mmCIF file of C-alpha atoms in Angstrom:
data_model
loop_
_atom_site.group_PDB
_atom_site.id
_atom_site.type_symbol
_atom_site.label_atom_id
_atom_site.label_comp_id
_atom_site.label_asym_id
_atom_site.label_seq_id
_atom_site.Cartn_x
_atom_site.Cartn_y
_atom_site.Cartn_z
ATOM 1 C CA UNK C 1 -160.987 54.462 -44.060
ATOM 2 C CA UNK C 2 -160.906 52.744 -47.382
ATOM 3 C CA UNK C 3 -158.158 54.301 -48.552
ATOM 4 C CA UNK C 4 -157.252 57.338 -50.720
ATOM 5 C CA UNK C 5 -159.363 57.898 -54.006
ATOM 6 C CA UNK C 6 -158.617 60.418 -56.835
ATOM 7 C CA UNK C 7 -161.604 61.137 -59.190
ATOM 8 C CA UNK C 8 -160.760 63.730 -61.870
ATOM 9 C CA UNK C 9 -163.760 65.628 -63.654
ATOM 10 C CA UNK C 10 -165.361 65.782 -60.332
ATOM 11 C CA UNK C 11 -167.125 69.414 -60.706
ATOM 12 C CA UNK C 12 -170.424 67.669 -61.695
ATOM 13 C CA UNK C 13 -171.825 64.989 -63.252
ATOM 14 C CA UNK C 14 -170.583 61.334 -63.004
ATOM 15 C CA UNK C 15 -167.330 62.772 -61.518
ATOM 16 C CA UNK C 16 -168.912 64.578 -58.705
ATOM 17 C CA UNK C 17 -171.523 61.659 -58.235
ATOM 18 C CA UNK C 18 -168.444 59.158 -58.023
ATOM 19 C CA UNK C 19 -166.824 61.085 -55.523
ATOM 20 C CA UNK C 20 -169.791 61.426 -53.107
ATOM 21 C CA UNK C 21 -170.408 57.655 -53.581
ATOM 22 C CA UNK C 22 -166.625 56.770 -52.708
ATOM 23 C CA UNK C 23 -166.763 59.068 -49.737
ATOM 24 C CA UNK C 24 -169.656 57.380 -48.367
ATOM 25 C CA UNK C 25 -168.116 53.964 -48.824
ATOM 26 C CA UNK C 26 -165.517 55.432 -46.577
ATOM 27 C CA UNK C 27 -162.669 56.731 -48.953
ATOM 28 C CA UNK C 28 -160.705 59.797 -48.360
ATOM 29 C CA UNK C 29 -161.603 61.330 -51.508
ATOM 30 C CA UNK C 30 -159.362 64.005 -53.561
ATOM 31 C CA UNK C 31 -161.468 65.823 -55.848
ATOM 32 C CA UNK C 32 -159.869 67.220 -59.151
ATOM 33 C CA UNK C 33 -161.223 69.438 -61.822
ATOM 34 C CA UNK C 34 -160.825 72.943 -63.406
ATOM 35 C CA UNK C 35 -163.439 74.844 -61.412
ATOM 36 C CA UNK C 36 -162.381 75.575 -58.226
ATOM 37 C CA UNK C 37 -165.663 77.175 -56.683
ATOM 38 C CA UNK C 38 -167.552 73.992 -57.415
ATOM 39 C CA UNK C 39 -164.584 71.571 -56.524
ATOM 40 C CA UNK C 40 -164.381 73.282 -53.209
ATOM 41 C CA UNK C 41 -168.113 72.882 -52.449
ATOM 42 C CA UNK C 42 -168.041 69.382 -52.931
ATOM 43 C CA UNK C 43 -164.869 68.598 -51.164
ATOM 44 C CA UNK C 44 -166.472 70.428 -48.154
ATOM 45 C CA UNK C 45 -169.908 68.267 -48.289
ATOM 46 C CA UNK C 46 -167.927 64.942 -48.501
ATOM 47 C CA UNK C 47 -165.158 65.685 -46.180
ATOM 48 C CA UNK C 48 -162.454 65.344 -48.922
ATOM 49 C CA UNK C 49 -159.658 67.757 -50.961
ATOM 50 C CA UNK C 50 -159.912 69.540 -53.475
ATOM 51 C CA UNK C 51 -157.132 69.865 -56.127
ATOM 52 C CA UNK C 52 -158.155 72.533 -59.005
ATOM 53 C CA UNK C 53 -156.427 71.539 -62.254
ATOM 54 C CA UNK C 54 -156.927 70.768 -66.162
ATOM 55 C CA UNK C 55 -155.690 66.960 -66.813
ATOM 56 C CA UNK C 56 -154.364 68.616 -70.609
ATOM 57 C CA UNK C 57 -151.753 70.765 -68.684
ATOM 58 C CA UNK C 58 -148.887 68.465 -67.856
ATOM 59 C CA UNK C 59 -147.309 71.017 -65.380
ATOM 60 C CA UNK C 60 -150.658 71.521 -63.588
ATOM 61 C CA UNK C 61 -151.132 67.558 -63.085
ATOM 62 C CA UNK C 62 -147.396 66.832 -61.844
ATOM 63 C CA UNK C 63 -147.630 70.125 -59.084
ATOM 64 C CA UNK C 64 -151.348 68.499 -57.910
ATOM 65 C CA UNK C 65 -150.134 64.754 -57.843
ATOM 66 C CA UNK C 66 -146.563 65.920 -55.969
ATOM 67 C CA UNK C 67 -149.187 67.254 -53.066
ATOM 68 C CA UNK C 68 -150.349 63.453 -52.523
ATOM 69 C CA UNK C 69 -148.799 61.184 -50.666
ATOM 70 C CA UNK C 70 -151.125 58.200 -51.250
ATOM 71 C CA UNK C 71 -153.437 56.711 -54.022
ATOM 72 C CA UNK C 72 -155.226 53.676 -53.735
ATOM 73 C CA UNK C 73 -157.923 54.442 -56.094
ATOM 74 C CA UNK C 74 -157.745 56.288 -59.270
ATOM 75 C CA UNK C 75 -161.179 57.574 -61.152
ATOM 76 C CA UNK C 76 -160.112 58.867 -64.594
ATOM 77 C CA UNK C 77 -163.584 60.590 -65.312
ATOM 78 C CA UNK C 78 -162.609 63.592 -67.083
ATOM 79 C CA UNK C 79 -163.877 63.866 -70.480
ATOM 80 C CA UNK C 80 -166.328 64.923 -72.647
ATOM 81 C CA UNK C 81 -167.672 65.477 -76.510
ATOM 82 C CA UNK C 82 -167.477 68.611 -78.571
ATOM 83 C CA UNK C 83 -169.604 68.710 -81.731
ATOM 84 C CA UNK C 84 -171.687 66.425 -83.657
ATOM 85 C CA UNK C 85 -170.579 67.280 -87.312
ATOM 86 C CA UNK C 86 -169.933 64.853 -89.926
ATOM 87 C CA UNK C 87 -166.769 63.586 -90.836
ATOM 88 C CA UNK C 88 -166.838 66.122 -93.874
ATOM 89 C CA UNK C 89 -167.469 69.038 -92.052
ATOM 90 C CA UNK C 90 -165.799 68.250 -88.530
ATOM 91 C CA UNK C 91 -163.931 70.791 -86.771
ATOM 92 C CA UNK C 92 -160.343 69.721 -86.227
ATOM 93 C CA UNK C 93 -160.186 71.794 -82.981
ATOM 94 C CA UNK C 94 -163.064 69.997 -81.542
ATOM 95 C CA UNK C 95 -161.188 66.511 -82.174
ATOM 96 C CA UNK C 96 -158.096 68.076 -80.725
ATOM 97 C CA UNK C 97 -159.794 69.218 -77.581
ATOM 98 C CA UNK C 98 -161.620 65.392 -77.344
ATOM 99 C CA UNK C 99 -158.290 63.780 -77.661
ATOM 100 C CA UNK C 100 -156.607 66.250 -75.083
ATOM 101 C CA UNK C 101 -159.409 65.539 -72.603
ATOM 102 C CA UNK C 102 -160.316 62.007 -72.770
ATOM 103 C CA UNK C 103 -157.199 60.391 -74.169
ATOM 104 C CA UNK C 104 -154.097 62.522 -73.069
ATOM 105 C CA UNK C 105 -155.555 63.568 -69.865
ATOM 106 C CA UNK C 106 -156.115 59.989 -68.730
ATOM 107 C CA UNK C 107 -152.689 59.407 -69.533
ATOM 108 C CA UNK C 108 -150.971 61.955 -67.771
ATOM 109 C CA UNK C 109 -153.080 61.690 -64.415
ATOM 110 C CA UNK C 110 -152.207 57.792 -64.780
ATOM 111 C CA UNK C 111 -148.666 58.193 -65.035
ATOM 112 C CA UNK C 112 -148.263 60.669 -62.573
ATOM 113 C CA UNK C 113 -150.290 58.438 -59.788
ATOM 114 C CA UNK C 114 -148.777 55.146 -60.894
ATOM 115 C CA UNK C 115 -145.913 55.153 -58.584
ATOM 116 C CA UNK C 116 -148.515 55.780 -55.883
ATOM 117 C CA UNK C 117 -150.545 52.911 -57.151
ATOM 118 C CA UNK C 118 -147.980 50.297 -57.119
ATOM 119 C CA UNK C 119 -147.076 50.885 -53.363
ATOM 120 C CA UNK C 120 -148.455 48.860 -50.613
ATOM 121 C CA UNK C 121 -151.230 46.374 -51.553
ATOM 122 C CA UNK C 122 -151.700 47.909 -54.875
ATOM 123 C CA UNK C 123 -154.405 50.061 -56.491
ATOM 124 C CA UNK C 124 -157.287 50.264 -58.602
ATOM 125 C CA UNK C 125 -157.384 52.317 -61.938
ATOM 126 C CA UNK C 126 -160.861 52.999 -63.010
ATOM 127 C CA UNK C 127 -161.594 54.529 -66.598
ATOM 128 C CA UNK C 128 -164.667 56.180 -67.614
ATOM 129 C CA UNK C 129 -165.134 55.372 -71.213
ATOM 130 C CA UNK C 130 -168.258 55.187 -73.306
ATOM 131 C CA UNK C 131 -170.205 52.653 -75.464
ATOM 132 C CA UNK C 132 -168.850 55.125 -78.119
ATOM 133 C CA UNK C 133 -165.494 53.267 -77.543
ATOM 134 C CA UNK C 134 -167.100 50.032 -79.168
ATOM 135 C CA UNK C 135 -169.668 51.363 -81.505
ATOM 136 C CA UNK C 136 -169.579 54.132 -84.246
ATOM 137 C CA UNK C 137 -172.276 56.424 -85.090
ATOM 138 C CA UNK C 138 -173.076 59.068 -87.402
ATOM 139 C CA UNK C 139 -171.742 62.716 -86.252
ATOM 140 C CA UNK C 140 -169.837 61.172 -83.425
ATOM 141 C CA UNK C 141 -166.611 60.345 -85.091
ATOM 142 C CA UNK C 142 -164.295 62.670 -82.926
ATOM 143 C CA UNK C 143 -165.535 61.315 -79.561
ATOM 144 C CA UNK C 144 -165.785 57.879 -80.875
ATOM 145 C CA UNK C 145 -162.265 58.132 -82.083
ATOM 146 C CA UNK C 146 -161.329 59.661 -78.488
ATOM 147 C CA UNK C 147 -163.276 56.951 -76.843
ATOM 148 C CA UNK C 148 -161.784 54.165 -78.595
ATOM 149 C CA UNK C 149 -158.059 55.412 -78.033
ATOM 150 C CA UNK C 150 -158.598 55.671 -74.172
ATOM 151 C CA UNK C 151 -160.346 52.066 -74.470
ATOM 152 C CA UNK C 152 -156.795 51.001 -76.170
ATOM 153 C CA UNK C 153 -155.016 52.745 -73.317
ATOM 154 C CA UNK C 154 -156.872 51.101 -70.720
ATOM 155 C CA UNK C 155 -156.661 47.572 -72.026
ATOM 156 C CA UNK C 156 -152.934 47.894 -73.305
ATOM 157 C CA UNK C 157 -152.289 49.204 -69.464
ATOM 158 C CA UNK C 158 -153.908 46.209 -68.238
ATOM 159 C CA UNK C 159 -151.576 43.810 -69.919
ATOM 160 C CA UNK C 160 -148.439 45.941 -69.027
ATOM 161 C CA UNK C 161 -149.597 45.840 -65.599
ATOM 162 C CA UNK C 162 -149.921 41.760 -65.399
ATOM 163 C CA UNK C 163 -148.289 40.609 -62.484
ATOM 164 C CA UNK C 164 -148.220 43.829 -60.594
ATOM 165 C CA UNK C 165 -151.154 44.087 -57.935
ATOM 166 C CA UNK C 166 -152.710 46.788 -59.646
ATOM 167 C CA UNK C 167 -156.256 46.625 -61.261
ATOM 168 C CA UNK C 168 -157.326 48.552 -64.297
ATOM 169 C CA UNK C 169 -161.121 48.699 -64.760
ATOM 170 C CA UNK C 170 -163.016 50.206 -67.578
ATOM 171 C CA UNK C 171 -166.477 51.151 -67.111
ATOM 172 C CA UNK C 172 -168.459 51.992 -70.473
ATOM 173 C CA UNK C 173 -171.781 53.944 -69.996
ATOM 174 C CA UNK C 174 -174.249 54.287 -72.613
ATOM 175 C CA UNK C 175 -177.051 56.675 -72.518
ATOM 176 C CA UNK C 176 -176.296 59.245 -68.887
ATOM 177 C CA UNK C 177 -178.493 61.802 -68.614
ATOM 178 C CA UNK C 178 -176.322 64.649 -66.587
ATOM 179 C CA UNK C 179 -176.537 68.374 -66.583
ATOM 180 C CA UNK C 180 -174.044 69.367 -68.924
ATOM 181 C CA UNK C 181 -172.601 66.666 -71.106
ATOM 182 C CA UNK C 182 -175.033 67.468 -74.324
ATOM 183 C CA UNK C 183 -175.300 70.614 -73.655
ATOM 184 C CA UNK C 184 -171.714 71.202 -73.773
ATOM 185 C CA UNK C 185 -171.469 68.828 -77.056
ATOM 186 C CA UNK C 186 -173.932 71.289 -78.594
ATOM 187 C CA UNK C 187 -172.314 74.045 -77.621
ATOM 188 C CA UNK C 188 -175.165 75.641 -75.248
ATOM 189 C CA UNK C 189 -178.098 74.599 -77.416
ATOM 190 C CA UNK C 190 -180.224 73.331 -74.385
ATOM 191 C CA UNK C 191 -183.064 72.218 -76.918
ATOM 192 C CA UNK C 192 -180.795 70.130 -78.961
ATOM 193 C CA UNK C 193 -179.396 68.703 -76.002
ATOM 194 C CA UNK C 194 -182.657 67.742 -74.490
ATOM 195 C CA UNK C 195 -183.691 66.142 -77.627
ATOM 196 C CA UNK C 196 -181.377 63.507 -77.146
ATOM 197 C CA UNK C 197 -183.082 61.935 -74.059
ATOM 198 C CA UNK C 198 -186.837 62.976 -75.427
ATOM 199 C CA UNK C 199 -189.452 60.391 -74.396
ATOM 200 C CA UNK C 200 -186.755 58.119 -73.259
ATOM 201 C CA UNK C 201 -187.694 56.119 -69.946
ATOM 202 C CA UNK C 202 -185.318 56.717 -67.306
ATOM 203 C CA UNK C 203 -181.986 57.065 -69.021
ATOM 204 C CA UNK C 204 -179.024 56.462 -66.529
ATOM 205 C CA UNK C 205 -178.065 59.114 -64.053
ATOM 206 C CA UNK C 206 -174.628 60.224 -62.812
ATOM 207 C CA UNK C 207 -175.260 58.107 -59.495
ATOM 208 C CA UNK C 208 -176.055 55.009 -61.656
ATOM 209 C CA UNK C 209 -172.751 54.946 -62.759
ATOM 210 C CA UNK C 210 -170.932 55.906 -59.428
ATOM 211 C CA UNK C 211 -172.509 52.822 -58.186
ATOM 212 C CA UNK C 212 -171.107 50.752 -60.820
ATOM 213 C CA UNK C 213 -167.969 52.515 -59.864
ATOM 214 C CA UNK C 214 -167.983 51.392 -56.119
ATOM 215 C CA UNK C 215 -168.962 47.962 -57.202
ATOM 216 C CA UNK C 216 -166.147 47.327 -59.143
ATOM 217 C CA UNK C 217 -163.793 49.047 -56.451
ATOM 218 C CA UNK C 218 -165.249 47.628 -53.671
ATOM 219 C CA UNK C 219 -164.571 44.089 -54.782
ATOM 220 C CA UNK C 220 -161.541 41.930 -53.203
ATOM 221 C CA UNK C 221 -158.282 43.420 -54.836
ATOM 222 C CA UNK C 222 -157.595 39.942 -56.818
ATOM 223 C CA UNK C 223 -161.066 40.204 -58.722
ATOM 224 C CA UNK C 224 -160.665 42.573 -61.630
ATOM 225 C CA UNK C 225 -163.644 43.841 -63.694
ATOM 226 C CA UNK C 226 -162.132 44.142 -67.025
ATOM 227 C CA UNK C 227 -164.975 45.792 -68.548
ATOM 228 C CA UNK C 228 -168.275 46.861 -67.659
ATOM 229 C CA UNK C 229 -171.027 48.273 -70.175
ATOM 230 C CA UNK C 230 -173.585 49.669 -68.607
ATOM 231 C CA UNK C 231 -176.743 51.061 -70.300
ATOM 232 C CA UNK C 232 -180.654 52.153 -69.448
ATOM 233 C CA UNK C 233 -183.010 49.425 -69.986
ATOM 234 C CA UNK C 234 -184.373 51.709 -72.992
ATOM 235 C CA UNK C 235 -181.127 51.208 -74.802
ATOM 236 C CA UNK C 236 -180.477 48.058 -76.253
ATOM 237 C CA UNK C 237 -177.681 49.383 -78.152
ATOM 238 C CA UNK C 238 -176.088 52.522 -79.662
ATOM 239 C CA UNK C 239 -178.685 53.022 -82.117
ATOM 240 C CA UNK C 240 -181.597 50.923 -80.497
ATOM 241 C CA UNK C 241 -183.409 53.323 -78.294
ATOM 242 C CA UNK C 242 -187.101 52.727 -77.065
ATOM 243 C CA UNK C 243 -188.597 56.401 -76.849
ATOM 244 C CA UNK C 244 -191.942 55.875 -74.818
ATOM 245 C CA UNK C 245 -192.964 54.744 -71.354
ATOM 246 C CA UNK C 246 -191.385 51.206 -69.966
ATOM 247 C CA UNK C 247 -192.603 50.822 -66.651
ATOM 248 C CA UNK C 248 -196.225 50.900 -65.074
ATOM 249 C CA UNK C 249 -196.888 53.264 -62.114
#
């Protein structure tokens, strides 16, 4: 067994794919998310454990972590975007939700599990941020601000843990086509969500990002991937996306 891995936001998308990938690598995987039924099915599928919780609920995080006696890998994946309005029209409640999940959720879970990650031969923290953590774009101020903050948390934590055997890794995906992210952002407008990926030849999948997590986690403990930015070939930068075929056959 490769050790115990905890994955938040594991009921779908990148979180679920990461849980499957780490289980395949031999980890005892603990999956965390709000949707208990989905979480239970995933845990049964991968032979892991389900701990339903909302990362924005401090008491729920403490209660869930109290059930664990080991954590070698923590993947802070819980997050999301809500709304795409310009700053002048932005809904402050959307911003508050994005900060609560992306930033404070990561903070709470990390704080709760850090004592276990520091035990024995050390551990690994992987924070899933976004290319929005570095590049701003119209309509994305709230999400970008939250991911900038999560990036700052990650970088600062790495500095503060220098001298301890705990790796801190940031994986920042670009365009990833999952079943829920864009639909949730546009509050159920499936057509608007689909337009984000229209004519893009092979945007990243959740499984692609999960492979990046497995790569960083699987390296020797003395090797730290500080930051891994991963995009589909069709996306050269946040604002430079090729729409049309890339590959023959």
